[in-house]
């Protein structure tokens, strides 16, 4: 397929018109992906479209992309994964719009991202979700855990589909026939793909839930059933509403879900389940499709041919309906030998006919196959011709459209040329007209000069009027300058007078304009002279009125000056009042800030006496950082207090410093209390007393700030001495792990790694020794169980040994690449936190190996518990995970040693799983030998035993819950103590306790 044709189809399918996507354009896009085996052309075109600025364009893009994911080439998903983050950003952007297509585009983009993630995680599922029951079983790999997870992912997938379904319906006005409008069809068209996806997801969810209920207890799957019920109700309602829309009736046949949901607690209900089937009108077959000869057609053909040959056989040998066709004894004159000879002859003829019959059947079948194959070829050719005809029609339509556009462009060009010619002609005419007007203007100027000479007296009078106007303008400026300094009442009066002056000025300006009009429109000297005479008479009248107006303005100006003086006196008194009020307000703000600060400090002291309010312990180094912040704040407060005494108007800095001191003091007291929870008794008591004394000194210091005195009244010496005491106690409480000399860290890492390797080798030797003793002294089931458990333990030790070697290689590479010209010891000393993590992880691995061997020894001897061995194996796996994380935190992500270390880590995890599996298998195998015999028990005894078992189950569940809580507290305390001993800090890279906790919780 031509790339240009596909580009044209994509642009036609994805446009800004609010109409549904045409099927022929979408089909061309799908065929294009199959032709180029991917979606490179599709994304190259889409990336040039303004999807982020036009919601309708983005909505139609989602529809076409959905169809490509369902029916396009499988590589469409691979080519689209790189744009997954861009789709997420676009979804968040459109989500800010609450009306129109904004929310629809946001939800549709989320659905497409979910679909891509689902098919990437489950590659066995095709884009159109069509799978057989056998393929569905293979997707779960016969593992109940995989089926459980697959069901959860299908629920999430179906939830996104239903969300889009419901949002589209909510955006439509269902009280009108929206499905027959183009705007309604544009929104409803993508729901066809949603209906197809929902039907398959619902069917697979039902089948997987029946499978899970056959393997797991019903209580475990209660959440699955609740979620299924919710989605079943929504899907049933949406299918029903969709089937009633006129738009869908001609395009798709929507199935209806059963009245009641399936009963998963009854296994036989699976046979009652009917898979929903969505029916779409059949389209023409693609050119590359091959018709297949159906088995039923062959069976019908064989039956018809068999009947034909049976009829021929009956015609020759008679009907088989007689009671005994081979009863030749009734024939007279035939002896026994002849009858035997005749029977043999008939058998040979029958066998020959049967062979002929088989040959004819074979030939007829071959002929039928050849004919049907020819029919298929002809149908394929017909489909190809139809497809080519459709392509030709599309190309013709496209060319016709381009021809129309070219015609329109040509017409527009011709119109533009005509318009340009007309504009040029008008410009020439305007130029000629301008020349004539210029000549006329020169004549008018000349005549005007003549008139000015004739009317010199009039000009003098006008000059006098202009001088009076200039005087009025100067007086006006003086009035305006005065009016700006008086009150609103004076301004209003001045405004009234100014308006009068403005009216006079406007009248003069009007006179000037009229004079200019007269000058420009004089047709004759006589008429112009008459008009000037009238205008001069009017100006003389206006001059008299202006003289009177000036006299009135002088009187009003005197009154306004007196009023201005009165207003200035009132303004001075108001300023004094405002200054006094501002001073009182500053005092009130300082008092309120001081009271609020005292409340914050008092609340911190109250919490100090109630340690139950604190849920976790603090660290000494965090407390020291808070003390340093408080010391800096005290210095800033003293500077702000000095500035306030020098300039009382600037109080913002003092208020900020007081508030900051209160909150920092509160934080220091709280962190001091949390640090006491972790400290030994004697330093804890000293720190408690120091924090309380500091709080009391802070309250006294804040009390001095209320009075306006000198700086000496608020002395911070007592506060500083308390902080010094807190600092000394905090430094004593710093973790002991920080006391290790940094130059000794490098040697300590090598020693711990060597000790760990030695511990692993010792554990391996002990396991071999235990295995030899078990083979010598045990037999039967016990020997088999011991060999399996000890063999898996040996494999685990070997895997750990490989991981330690890989960790050493990676550490050596990290040191060589990061130390530069420094020595390895200097590198370890420079990265002390990382080095301490390695040391702690190595210790944990060696200790875990020793404990696991002890537990295995007890299990082999029959004095231990299988559960202890499983816990030890998981603990050692967590320790190795800690070692892996601590090793790779500074490694290059492309390092081959890092890949080898990760491979060794996976080997340890697999070996750990093998130990757990062999332990569980051995435990169950041993317990199977102790099955109870219920054959001799009565009904009452069995009922009694059942009640006792139920009571015991409840007791064990209660004990299990308590033990889990106890385990959580122990882990928490272990991590706290480990942090104090090793010097771990919150936020340090590759923190070992956090990694170990993550691994254990995951298991």
CSV table of C-alpha atoms in Angstrom, one decimal, residues 151 153 192 316 334 381 473 480 609-610 737 750 800 804 817 851 858 867 952 990:
chain,number,residue,atom,x,y,z
A,151,UNK,CA,-8.4,-11.8,37.3
A,153,UNK,CA,-5.9,-7.1,36.0
A,192,UNK,CA,-18.5,-0.3,19.4
A,316,UNK,CA,-27.7,-55.1,-8.7
A,334,UNK,CA,-28.5,-76.1,-6.2
A,381,UNK,CA,-9.8,-12.7,-6.5
A,473,UNK,CA,-6.3,78.7,30.9
A,480,UNK,CA,-6.5,72.6,39.2
A,609,UNK,CA,5.3,15.3,79.7
A,610,UNK,CA,3.1,12.9,77.7
A,737,UNK,CA,28.9,3.2,64.3
A,750,UNK,CA,37.3,-7.1,53.3
A,800,UNK,CA,24.9,-17.4,47.9
A,804,UNK,CA,29.2,-13.1,47.1
A,817,UNK,CA,36.1,3.6,38.7
A,851,UNK,CA,21.2,-20.0,61.7
A,858,UNK,CA,17.2,-29.8,64.1
A,867,UNK,CA,8.5,-23.5,59.8
A,952,UNK,CA,-8.9,-25.0,67.7
A,990,UNK,CA,21.1,2.2,50.1
